[in-house]
Coordinates of C-alpha atoms and ligand atoms in Angstrom, one line a residue:
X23 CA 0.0 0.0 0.0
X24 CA 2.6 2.3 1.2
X25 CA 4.0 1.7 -2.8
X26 CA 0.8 2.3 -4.1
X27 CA 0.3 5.5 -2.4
X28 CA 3.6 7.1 -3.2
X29 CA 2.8 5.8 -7.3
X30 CA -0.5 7.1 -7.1
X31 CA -0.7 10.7 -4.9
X32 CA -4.0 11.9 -3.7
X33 CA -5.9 8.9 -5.7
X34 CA -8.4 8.5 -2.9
X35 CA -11.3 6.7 -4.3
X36 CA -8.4 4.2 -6.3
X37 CA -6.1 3.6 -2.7
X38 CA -9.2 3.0 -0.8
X39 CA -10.8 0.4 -3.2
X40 CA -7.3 -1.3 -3.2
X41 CA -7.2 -1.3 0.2
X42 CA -10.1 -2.7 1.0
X43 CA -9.5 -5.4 -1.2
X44 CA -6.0 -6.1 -0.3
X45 CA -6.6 -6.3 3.9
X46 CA -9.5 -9.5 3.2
X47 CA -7.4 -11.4 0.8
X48 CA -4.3 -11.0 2.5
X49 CA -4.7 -14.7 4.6
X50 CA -5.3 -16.3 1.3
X51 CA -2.0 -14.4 -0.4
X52 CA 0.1 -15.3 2.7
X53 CA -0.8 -19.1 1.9
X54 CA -0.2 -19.3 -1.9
X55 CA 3.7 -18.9 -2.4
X56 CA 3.1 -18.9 -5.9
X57 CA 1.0 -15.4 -5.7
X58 CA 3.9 -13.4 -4.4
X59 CA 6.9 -15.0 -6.4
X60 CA 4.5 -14.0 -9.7
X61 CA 3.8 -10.5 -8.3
X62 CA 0.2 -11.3 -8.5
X63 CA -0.4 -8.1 -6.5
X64 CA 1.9 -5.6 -8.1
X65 CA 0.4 -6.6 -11.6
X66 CA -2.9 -6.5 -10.5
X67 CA -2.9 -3.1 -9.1
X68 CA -1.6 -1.4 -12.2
X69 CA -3.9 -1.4 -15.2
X70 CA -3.0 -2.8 -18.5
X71 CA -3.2 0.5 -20.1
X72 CA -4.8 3.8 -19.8
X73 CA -5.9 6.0 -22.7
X74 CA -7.0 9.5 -21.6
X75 CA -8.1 12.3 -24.8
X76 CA -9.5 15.5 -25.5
X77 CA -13.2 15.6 -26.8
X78 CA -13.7 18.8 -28.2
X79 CA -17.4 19.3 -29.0
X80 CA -19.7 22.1 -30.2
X81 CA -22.6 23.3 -27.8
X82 CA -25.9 24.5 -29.3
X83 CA -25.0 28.4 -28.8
X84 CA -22.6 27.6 -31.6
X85 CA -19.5 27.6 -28.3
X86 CA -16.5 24.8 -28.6
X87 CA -16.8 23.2 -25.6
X88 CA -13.6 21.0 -24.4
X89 CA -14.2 18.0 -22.3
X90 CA -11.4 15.3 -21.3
X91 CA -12.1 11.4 -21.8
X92 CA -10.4 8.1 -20.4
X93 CA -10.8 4.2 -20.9
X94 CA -9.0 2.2 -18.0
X95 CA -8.3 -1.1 -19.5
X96 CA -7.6 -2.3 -16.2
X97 CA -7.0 -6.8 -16.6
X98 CA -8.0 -9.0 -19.1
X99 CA -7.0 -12.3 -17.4
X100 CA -10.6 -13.9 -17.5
X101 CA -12.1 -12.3 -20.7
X102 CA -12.3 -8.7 -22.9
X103 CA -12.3 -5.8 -20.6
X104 CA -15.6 -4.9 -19.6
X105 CA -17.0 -2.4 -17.5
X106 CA -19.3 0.8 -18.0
X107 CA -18.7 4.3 -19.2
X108 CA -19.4 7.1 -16.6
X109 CA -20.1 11.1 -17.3
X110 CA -20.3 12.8 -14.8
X111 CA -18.6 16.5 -13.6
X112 CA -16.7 14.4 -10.9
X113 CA -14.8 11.7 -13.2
X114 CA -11.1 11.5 -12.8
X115 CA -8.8 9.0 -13.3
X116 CA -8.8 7.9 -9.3
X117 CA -12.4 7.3 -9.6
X118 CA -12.3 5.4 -13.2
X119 CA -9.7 3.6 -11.6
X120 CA -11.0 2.6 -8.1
X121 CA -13.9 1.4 -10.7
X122 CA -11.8 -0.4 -13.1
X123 CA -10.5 -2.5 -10.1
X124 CA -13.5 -3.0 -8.6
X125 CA -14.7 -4.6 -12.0
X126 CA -12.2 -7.0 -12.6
X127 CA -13.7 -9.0 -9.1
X128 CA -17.1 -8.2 -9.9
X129 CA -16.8 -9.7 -13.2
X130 CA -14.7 -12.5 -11.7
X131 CA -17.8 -13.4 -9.5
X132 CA -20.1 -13.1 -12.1
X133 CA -18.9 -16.7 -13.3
X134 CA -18.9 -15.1 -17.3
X135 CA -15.3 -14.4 -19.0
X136 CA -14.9 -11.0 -18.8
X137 CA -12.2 -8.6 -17.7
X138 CA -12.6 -5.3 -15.6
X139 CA -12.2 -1.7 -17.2
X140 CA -13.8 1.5 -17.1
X141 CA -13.8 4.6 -18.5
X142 CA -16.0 7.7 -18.9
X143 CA -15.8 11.6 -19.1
X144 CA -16.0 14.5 -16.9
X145 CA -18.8 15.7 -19.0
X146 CA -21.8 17.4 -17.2
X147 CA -25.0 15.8 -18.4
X148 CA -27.4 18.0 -16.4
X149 CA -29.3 20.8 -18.4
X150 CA -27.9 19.4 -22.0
X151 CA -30.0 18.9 -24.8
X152 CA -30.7 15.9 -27.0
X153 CA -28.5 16.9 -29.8
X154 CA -25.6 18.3 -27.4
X155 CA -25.8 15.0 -25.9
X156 CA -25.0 13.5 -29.4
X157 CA -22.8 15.5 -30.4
X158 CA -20.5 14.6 -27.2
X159 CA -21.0 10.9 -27.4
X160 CA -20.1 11.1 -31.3
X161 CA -17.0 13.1 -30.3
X162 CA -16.5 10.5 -27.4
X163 CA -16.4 7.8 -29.3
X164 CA -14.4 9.4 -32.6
X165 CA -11.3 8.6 -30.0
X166 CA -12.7 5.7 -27.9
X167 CA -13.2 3.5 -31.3
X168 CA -9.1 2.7 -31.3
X169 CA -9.1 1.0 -28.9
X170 CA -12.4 -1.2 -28.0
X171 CA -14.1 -4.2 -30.1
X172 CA -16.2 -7.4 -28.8
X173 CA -13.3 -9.5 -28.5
X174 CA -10.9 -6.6 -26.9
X175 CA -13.0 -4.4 -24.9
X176 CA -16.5 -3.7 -24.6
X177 CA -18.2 -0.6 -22.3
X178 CA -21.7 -0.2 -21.7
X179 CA -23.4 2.4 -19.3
X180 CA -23.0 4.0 -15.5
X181 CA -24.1 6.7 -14.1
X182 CA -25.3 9.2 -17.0
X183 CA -25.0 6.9 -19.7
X184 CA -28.3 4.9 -20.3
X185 CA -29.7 3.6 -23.4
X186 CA -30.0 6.8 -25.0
X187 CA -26.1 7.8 -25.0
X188 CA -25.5 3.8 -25.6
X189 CA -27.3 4.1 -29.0
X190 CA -25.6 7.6 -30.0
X191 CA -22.6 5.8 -29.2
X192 CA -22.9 2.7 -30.9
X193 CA -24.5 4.4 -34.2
X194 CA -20.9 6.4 -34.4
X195 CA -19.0 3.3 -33.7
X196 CA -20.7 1.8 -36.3
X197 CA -19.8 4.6 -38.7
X198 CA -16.1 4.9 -38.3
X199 CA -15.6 1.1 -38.2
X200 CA -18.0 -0.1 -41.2
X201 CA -18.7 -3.0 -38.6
X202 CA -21.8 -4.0 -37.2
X203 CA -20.9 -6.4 -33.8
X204 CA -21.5 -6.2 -30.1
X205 CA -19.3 -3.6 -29.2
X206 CA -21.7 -2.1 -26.7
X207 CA -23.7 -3.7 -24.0
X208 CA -27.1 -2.2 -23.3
X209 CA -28.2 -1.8 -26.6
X210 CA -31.7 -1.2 -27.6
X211 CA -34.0 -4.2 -28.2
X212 CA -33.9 -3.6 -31.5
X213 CA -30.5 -3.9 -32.3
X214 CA -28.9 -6.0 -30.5
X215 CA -29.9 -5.4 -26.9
X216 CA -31.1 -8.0 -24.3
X217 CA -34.2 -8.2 -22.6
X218 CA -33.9 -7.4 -18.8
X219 CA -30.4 -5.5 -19.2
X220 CA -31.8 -1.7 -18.4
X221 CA -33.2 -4.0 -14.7
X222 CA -30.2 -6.4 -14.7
X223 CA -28.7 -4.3 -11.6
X224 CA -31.1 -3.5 -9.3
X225 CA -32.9 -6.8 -9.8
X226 CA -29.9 -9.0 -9.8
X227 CA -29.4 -6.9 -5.9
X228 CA -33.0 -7.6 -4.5
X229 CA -31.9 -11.1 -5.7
X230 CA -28.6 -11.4 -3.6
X231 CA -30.8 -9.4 -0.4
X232 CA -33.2 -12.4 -0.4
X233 CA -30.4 -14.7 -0.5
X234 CA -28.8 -12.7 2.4
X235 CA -32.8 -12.9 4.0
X236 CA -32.9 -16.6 3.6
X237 CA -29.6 -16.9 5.7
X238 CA -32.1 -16.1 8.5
X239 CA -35.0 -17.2 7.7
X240 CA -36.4 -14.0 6.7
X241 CA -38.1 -13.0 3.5
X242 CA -38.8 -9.3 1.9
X243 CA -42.4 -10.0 2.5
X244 CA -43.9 -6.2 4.1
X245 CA -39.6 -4.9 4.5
X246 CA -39.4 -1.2 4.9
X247 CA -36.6 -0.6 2.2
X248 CA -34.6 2.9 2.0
X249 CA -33.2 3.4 -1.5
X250 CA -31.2 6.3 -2.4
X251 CA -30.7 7.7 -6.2
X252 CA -33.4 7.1 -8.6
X253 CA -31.6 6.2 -11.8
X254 CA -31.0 3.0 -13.5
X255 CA -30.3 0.9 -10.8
X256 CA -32.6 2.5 -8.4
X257 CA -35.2 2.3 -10.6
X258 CA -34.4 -1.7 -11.4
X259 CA -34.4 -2.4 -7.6
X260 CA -37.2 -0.3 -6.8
X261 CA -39.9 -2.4 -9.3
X262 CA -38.3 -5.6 -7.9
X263 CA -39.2 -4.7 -4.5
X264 CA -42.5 -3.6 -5.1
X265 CA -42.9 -7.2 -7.0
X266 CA -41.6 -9.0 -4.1
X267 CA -43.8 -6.9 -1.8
X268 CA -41.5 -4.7 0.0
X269 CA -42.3 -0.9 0.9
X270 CA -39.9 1.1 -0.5
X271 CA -40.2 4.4 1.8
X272 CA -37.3 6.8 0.2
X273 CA -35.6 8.2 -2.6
X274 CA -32.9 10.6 -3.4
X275 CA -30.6 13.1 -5.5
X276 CA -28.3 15.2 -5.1
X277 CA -30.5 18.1 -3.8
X278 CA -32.1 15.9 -1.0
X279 CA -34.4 13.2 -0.3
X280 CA -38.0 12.4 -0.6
X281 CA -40.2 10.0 2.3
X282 CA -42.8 8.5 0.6
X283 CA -45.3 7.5 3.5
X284 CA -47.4 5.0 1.3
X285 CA -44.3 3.6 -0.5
X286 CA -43.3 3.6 -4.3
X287 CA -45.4 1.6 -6.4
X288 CA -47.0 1.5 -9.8
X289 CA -46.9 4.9 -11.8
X290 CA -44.7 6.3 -9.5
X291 CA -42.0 3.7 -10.7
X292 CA -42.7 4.9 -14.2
X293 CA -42.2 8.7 -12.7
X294 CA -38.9 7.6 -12.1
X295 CA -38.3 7.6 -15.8
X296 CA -39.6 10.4 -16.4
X297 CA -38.0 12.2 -13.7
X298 CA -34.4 11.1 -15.3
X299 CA -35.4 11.8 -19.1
X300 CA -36.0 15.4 -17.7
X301 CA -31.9 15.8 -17.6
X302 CA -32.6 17.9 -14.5
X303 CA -31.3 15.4 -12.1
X304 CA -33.3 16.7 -9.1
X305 CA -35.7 14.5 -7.0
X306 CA -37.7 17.0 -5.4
X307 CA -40.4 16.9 -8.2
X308 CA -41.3 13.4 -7.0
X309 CA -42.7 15.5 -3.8
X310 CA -45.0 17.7 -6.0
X311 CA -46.1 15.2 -8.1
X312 CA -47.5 12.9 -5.3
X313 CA -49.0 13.6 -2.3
X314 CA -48.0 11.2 -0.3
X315 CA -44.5 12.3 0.1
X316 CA -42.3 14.9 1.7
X317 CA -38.9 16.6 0.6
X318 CA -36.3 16.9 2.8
X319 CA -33.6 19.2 1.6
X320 CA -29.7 18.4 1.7
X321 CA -30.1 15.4 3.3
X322 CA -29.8 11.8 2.7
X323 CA -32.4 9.4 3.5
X324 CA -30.7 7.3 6.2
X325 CA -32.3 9.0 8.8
X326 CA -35.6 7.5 7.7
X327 CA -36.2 4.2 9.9
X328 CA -35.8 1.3 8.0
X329 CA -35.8 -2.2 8.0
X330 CA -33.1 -2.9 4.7
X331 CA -30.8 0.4 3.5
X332 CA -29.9 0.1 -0.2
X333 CA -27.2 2.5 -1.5
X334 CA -28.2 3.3 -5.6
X335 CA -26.2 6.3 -6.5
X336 CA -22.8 7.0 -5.7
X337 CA -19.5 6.6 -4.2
X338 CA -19.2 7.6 -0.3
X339 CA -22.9 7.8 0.0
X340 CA -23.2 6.4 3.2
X341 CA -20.6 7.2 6.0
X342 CA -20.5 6.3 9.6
X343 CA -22.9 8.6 11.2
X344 CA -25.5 7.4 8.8
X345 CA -24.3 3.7 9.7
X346 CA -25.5 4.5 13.0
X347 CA -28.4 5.9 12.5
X348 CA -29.0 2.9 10.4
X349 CA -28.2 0.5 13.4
X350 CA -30.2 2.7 15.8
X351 CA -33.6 2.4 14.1
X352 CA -33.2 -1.5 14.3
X353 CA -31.9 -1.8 10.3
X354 CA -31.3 -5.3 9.6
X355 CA -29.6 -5.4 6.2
X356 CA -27.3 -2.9 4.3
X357 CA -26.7 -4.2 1.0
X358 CA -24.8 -1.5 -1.1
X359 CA -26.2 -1.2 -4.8
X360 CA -24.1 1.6 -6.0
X361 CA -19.8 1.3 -6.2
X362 CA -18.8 1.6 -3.0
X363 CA -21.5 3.6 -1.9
X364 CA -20.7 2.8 2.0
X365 CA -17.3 4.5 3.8
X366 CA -14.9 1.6 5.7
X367 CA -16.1 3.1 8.6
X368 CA -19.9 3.1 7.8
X369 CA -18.8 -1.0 6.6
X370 CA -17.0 -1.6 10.0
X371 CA -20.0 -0.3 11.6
X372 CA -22.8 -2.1 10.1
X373 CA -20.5 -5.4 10.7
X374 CA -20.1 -4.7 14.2
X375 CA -23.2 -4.4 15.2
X376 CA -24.4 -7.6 13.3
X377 CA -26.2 -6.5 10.1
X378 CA -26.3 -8.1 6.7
X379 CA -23.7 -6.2 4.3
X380 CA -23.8 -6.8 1.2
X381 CA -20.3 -5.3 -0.9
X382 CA -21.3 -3.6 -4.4
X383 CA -19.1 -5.7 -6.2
X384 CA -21.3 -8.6 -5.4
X385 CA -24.7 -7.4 -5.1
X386 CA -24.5 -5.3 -8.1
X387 CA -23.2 -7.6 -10.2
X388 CA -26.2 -8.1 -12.0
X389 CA -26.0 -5.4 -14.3
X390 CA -22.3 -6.6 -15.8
X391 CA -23.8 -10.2 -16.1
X392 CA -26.7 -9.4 -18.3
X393 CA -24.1 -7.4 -20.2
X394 CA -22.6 -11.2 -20.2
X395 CA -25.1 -12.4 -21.7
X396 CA -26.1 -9.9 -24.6
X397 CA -22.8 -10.4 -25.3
X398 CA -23.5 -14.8 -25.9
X399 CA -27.0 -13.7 -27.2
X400 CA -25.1 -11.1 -29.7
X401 CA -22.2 -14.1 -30.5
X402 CA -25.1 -16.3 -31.2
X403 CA -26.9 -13.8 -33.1
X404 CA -30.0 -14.6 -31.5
X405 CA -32.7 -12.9 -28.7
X406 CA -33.5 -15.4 -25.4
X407 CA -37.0 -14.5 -24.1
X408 CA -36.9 -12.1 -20.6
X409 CA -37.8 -15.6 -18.6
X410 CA -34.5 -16.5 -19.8
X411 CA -32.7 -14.2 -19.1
X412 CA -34.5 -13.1 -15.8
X413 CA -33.8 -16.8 -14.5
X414 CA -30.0 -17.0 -15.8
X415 CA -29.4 -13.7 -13.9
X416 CA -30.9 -15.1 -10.4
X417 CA -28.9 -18.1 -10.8
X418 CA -26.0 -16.2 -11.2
X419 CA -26.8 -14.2 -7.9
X420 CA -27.6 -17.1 -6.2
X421 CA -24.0 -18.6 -7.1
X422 CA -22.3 -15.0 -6.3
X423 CA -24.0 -15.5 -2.8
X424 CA -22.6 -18.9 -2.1
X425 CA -19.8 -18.1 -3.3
X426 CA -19.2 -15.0 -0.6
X427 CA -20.7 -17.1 1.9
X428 CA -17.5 -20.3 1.1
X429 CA -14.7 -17.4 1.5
X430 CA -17.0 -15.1 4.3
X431 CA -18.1 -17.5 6.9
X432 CA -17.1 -16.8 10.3
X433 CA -16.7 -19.6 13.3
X434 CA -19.0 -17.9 15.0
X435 CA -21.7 -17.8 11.7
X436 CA -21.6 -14.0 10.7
X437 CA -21.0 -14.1 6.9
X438 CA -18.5 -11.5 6.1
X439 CA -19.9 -10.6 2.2
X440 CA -17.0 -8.5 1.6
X441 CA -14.4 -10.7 2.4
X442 CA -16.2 -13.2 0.5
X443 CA -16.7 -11.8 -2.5
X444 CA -13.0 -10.2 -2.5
X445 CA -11.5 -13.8 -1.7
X446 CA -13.4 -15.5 -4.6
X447 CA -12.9 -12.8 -7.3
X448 CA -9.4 -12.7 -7.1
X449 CA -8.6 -16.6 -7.0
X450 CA -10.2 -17.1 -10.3
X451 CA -8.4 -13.5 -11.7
X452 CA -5.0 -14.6 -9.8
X453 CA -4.8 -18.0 -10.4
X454 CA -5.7 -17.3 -14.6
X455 CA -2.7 -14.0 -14.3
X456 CA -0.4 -17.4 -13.1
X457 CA -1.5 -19.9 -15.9
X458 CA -1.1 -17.1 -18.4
X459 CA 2.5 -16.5 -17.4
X460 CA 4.5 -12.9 -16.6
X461 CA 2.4 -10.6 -19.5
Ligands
NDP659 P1 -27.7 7.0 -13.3 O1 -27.0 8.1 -13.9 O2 -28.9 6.4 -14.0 O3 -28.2 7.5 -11.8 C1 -27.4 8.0 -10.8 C2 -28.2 9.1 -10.2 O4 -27.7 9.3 -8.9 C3 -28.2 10.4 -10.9 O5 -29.5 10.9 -11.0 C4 -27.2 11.2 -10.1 O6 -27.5 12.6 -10.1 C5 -27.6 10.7 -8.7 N1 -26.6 11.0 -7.8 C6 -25.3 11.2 -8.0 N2 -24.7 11.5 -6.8 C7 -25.7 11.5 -5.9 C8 -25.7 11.7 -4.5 N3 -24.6 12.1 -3.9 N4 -26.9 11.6 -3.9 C9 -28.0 11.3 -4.5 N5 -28.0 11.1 -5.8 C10 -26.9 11.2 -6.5 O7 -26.7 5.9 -12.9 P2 -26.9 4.4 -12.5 O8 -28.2 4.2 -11.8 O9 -26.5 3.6 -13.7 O10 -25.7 4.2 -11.4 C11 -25.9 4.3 -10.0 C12 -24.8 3.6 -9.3 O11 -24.9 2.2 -9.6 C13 -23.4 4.0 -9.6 O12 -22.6 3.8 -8.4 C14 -23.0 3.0 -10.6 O13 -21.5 2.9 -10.7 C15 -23.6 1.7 -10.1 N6 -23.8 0.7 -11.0 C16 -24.4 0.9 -12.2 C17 -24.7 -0.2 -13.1 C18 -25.4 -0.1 -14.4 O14 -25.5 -1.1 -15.1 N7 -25.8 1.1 -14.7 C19 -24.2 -1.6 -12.7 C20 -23.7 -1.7 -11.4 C21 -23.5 -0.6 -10.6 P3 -26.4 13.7 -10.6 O15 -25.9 13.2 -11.9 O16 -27.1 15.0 -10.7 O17 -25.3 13.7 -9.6
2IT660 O1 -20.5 -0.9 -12.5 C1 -21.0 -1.7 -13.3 O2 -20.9 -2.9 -13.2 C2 -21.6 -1.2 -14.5 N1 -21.7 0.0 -14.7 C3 -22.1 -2.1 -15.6 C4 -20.9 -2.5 -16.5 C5 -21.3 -3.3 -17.7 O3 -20.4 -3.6 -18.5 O4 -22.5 -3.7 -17.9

């Protein structure tokens, strides 16, 4: 670490990811030889390549508008890279890096050959319009085209990029390269997309929280769920909640939270949609439109009791005060949709006192592995029904779940999830890095 910190100044969200995953595999490491006269560690921590470029782009005022770009291609041990494309104000290279890494266990986990990478833009989304949102993903990809293909490295979405920026993306792709193939994941329906992929994320988690339920011989069955976010993947978990018949209570943005006394249901899941089409990224609308609910300004909704928290917007979401709040209104289950949306001290306290945590890298990796599969579906040239896919996803959850529970259990029971999932990612990525040779 001390290495990695001196190589990589000021790389917060990257140094803490690593560490994480460093301190719950370091029993494992100790006992494999092998690992540490390969450098399994100092290979894995430095990506394969990086490819960062200017995206210069033209507004609607007529203005040239600059914007900088990056793909981490961070380890291809178990497959093509693979991992989502993020634009957002915030994007550095820490972040698409901390990401990256976190993608090549996720994937790992997922059971599906596939390598982790990242990459995105530190584009501002909010207040654009339709054709300025072209214009920069046509400008995006003019660079990011180079370097990607289905057999080398294929991005989908993250947090502003949805189907919408996935088709401008893949229709200039297309273009440059006179090649029609599943370079993309989350493709529209209609050409080439998978049924259940826009869900995949937030279903695939409710999945993995019934798994963690069933552990103690509880079910989601009348559950008082806090969700934060409401894009994509809160969206995804939201509707599966509902379907399982949970209350989901709360949702959020960046401006503040919204309590929603009767819980989210029916057309207000479809307002959700609506809400993010509007590009206006603010939640308080949702409070106007429907009665039942109240706004609360600047503040996130882990103060709301609950019976299951789940994280679905951001890094850092979550830190230890709100752990504790969490624990003092008799939470049960923390089970982190987002990346990393929990601080190590929000994690260290919801372990502590007992609760179910779920990692990200585990629970969310239901979005990546319906990417999986429209990427077979695409090979094959084919479309499986939603049942299909629906049922392929759970069992893949249901295996990420054992899985965390053979590296996580505890004498005294507890299953540590993160540990778990951490331990049985990187054997399958470590022990591949060691039959592949010094590369
Ligand atoms: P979206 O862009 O659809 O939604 C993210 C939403 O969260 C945006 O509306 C964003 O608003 C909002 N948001 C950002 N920061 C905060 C904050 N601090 N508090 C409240 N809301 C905030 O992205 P996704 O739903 O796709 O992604 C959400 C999370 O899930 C991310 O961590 C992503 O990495 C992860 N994830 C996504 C997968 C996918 O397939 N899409 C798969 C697995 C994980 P604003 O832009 O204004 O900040
Ligand atoms: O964080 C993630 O796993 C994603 N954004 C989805 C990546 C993918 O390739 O579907």
């Amino acid at each position: 670490m001390a290495d990695l910190e001196k190589r990589n100044p000021g790389e917060v969200e990257y140094l803490q990811a690593v560490r994480e995953v460093l301190a719950s595999i370091e029993v494992i490491y100790n006992q494999n030889p092998q690992f540490e006269k390969s450098g399994i560690i100092e290979r894995l921590v430095e990506p394969d390549r990086i490819l960062t470029f200017k995206i210069p782009w033209v507004d609607d005022q007529g203005n040239v508008q600059v914007n900088r770009g990056y793909r981490v291609q961070f380890n291809n041990a178990l497959g093509p890279y693979k991992g989502g494309l993020r634009f957002h104000p915030s994007v550095n290279l820490s972040i698409l890096k901390f990401l990256g890494f976190e993608q090549i266990f996720k994937n790992s986990l997922t059971t599906l050959p596939i390598g982790g990478g990242k990459g995105g833009a530190d584009f501002q989304p909010k207040g654009k319009s339709n054709a300025e949102i072209m214009r920069f993903c046509q400008a995006y990809m003019m660079e990011l085209w180079k370097i990607i293909g289905p057999e080398t490295d294929v991005p989908a979405g993250d947090i502003g990029v949805g189907g919408r920026e996935i088709g401008f993306l893949f229709g200039m792709y297309k273009k440059l390269t006179n090649n029609y193939s599943g370079v993309l994941t989350g493709k529209g329906l209609a050409w080439g997309g998978s049924l259940v992929r826009p869900e995949a994320t937030g279903f695939g988690a409710v999945y993995f929280v019934q798994e963690m339920m069933a552990t103690r011989k509880d079910t989601m069955q009348g559950k008082k769920v806090a969700v934060s976010g409401f894009g994509n993947v809160a969206w995804g978990a939201v509707k599966k909640l509902d379907q399982l018949g949970a209350k989901v209570i709360t949702l959020s943005g960046p401006d503040g939270y919204v309590y929603d006394k009767e819980g989210i249901s029916g057309n207000k899941i479809d307002y959700l949609l609506e809400l993010r089409a509007s590009n206006e990224d603010i939640i308080e609308p949702y409070a106007r439109q429907f009665k039942s609910s109240t706004f609360t300004s600047g503040k996130r909704p882990w103060e709301v009791p609950c019976d299951i928290a789940m994280p679905c917007a951001t890094q850092n979401e979550l830190d230890q005060a709100d752990a504790q709040n969490l624990v003092n209104n008799k939470c049960s289950c923390v089970c982190e949709v987002a990346n990393m949306p929990c601080t190590p001290d929000a994690v260290e306290t919801i372990q502590h006192n007992g609760l179910l945590y779920a990692p990200g890298k585990a629970a969310n990796a239901g979005g990546v592995a319906v990417s999986g599969l429209e990427m077979t579906q695409n090979a094959m040239k084919l479309h499986w029904p939603a049942e299909e896919v629906d049922s392929r996803l759970h069992e893949i959850m249901r295996a990420i779940h054992a899985s965390c529970v053979l590296y996580g259990k505890r004498p005294d029971g507890y299953i540590d999830y993160a540990k778990g999932a951490n331990i049985a990612g990187f054997l399958k990525v470590a022990n591949a890095m060691l039959d592949q040779g010094v590369i």
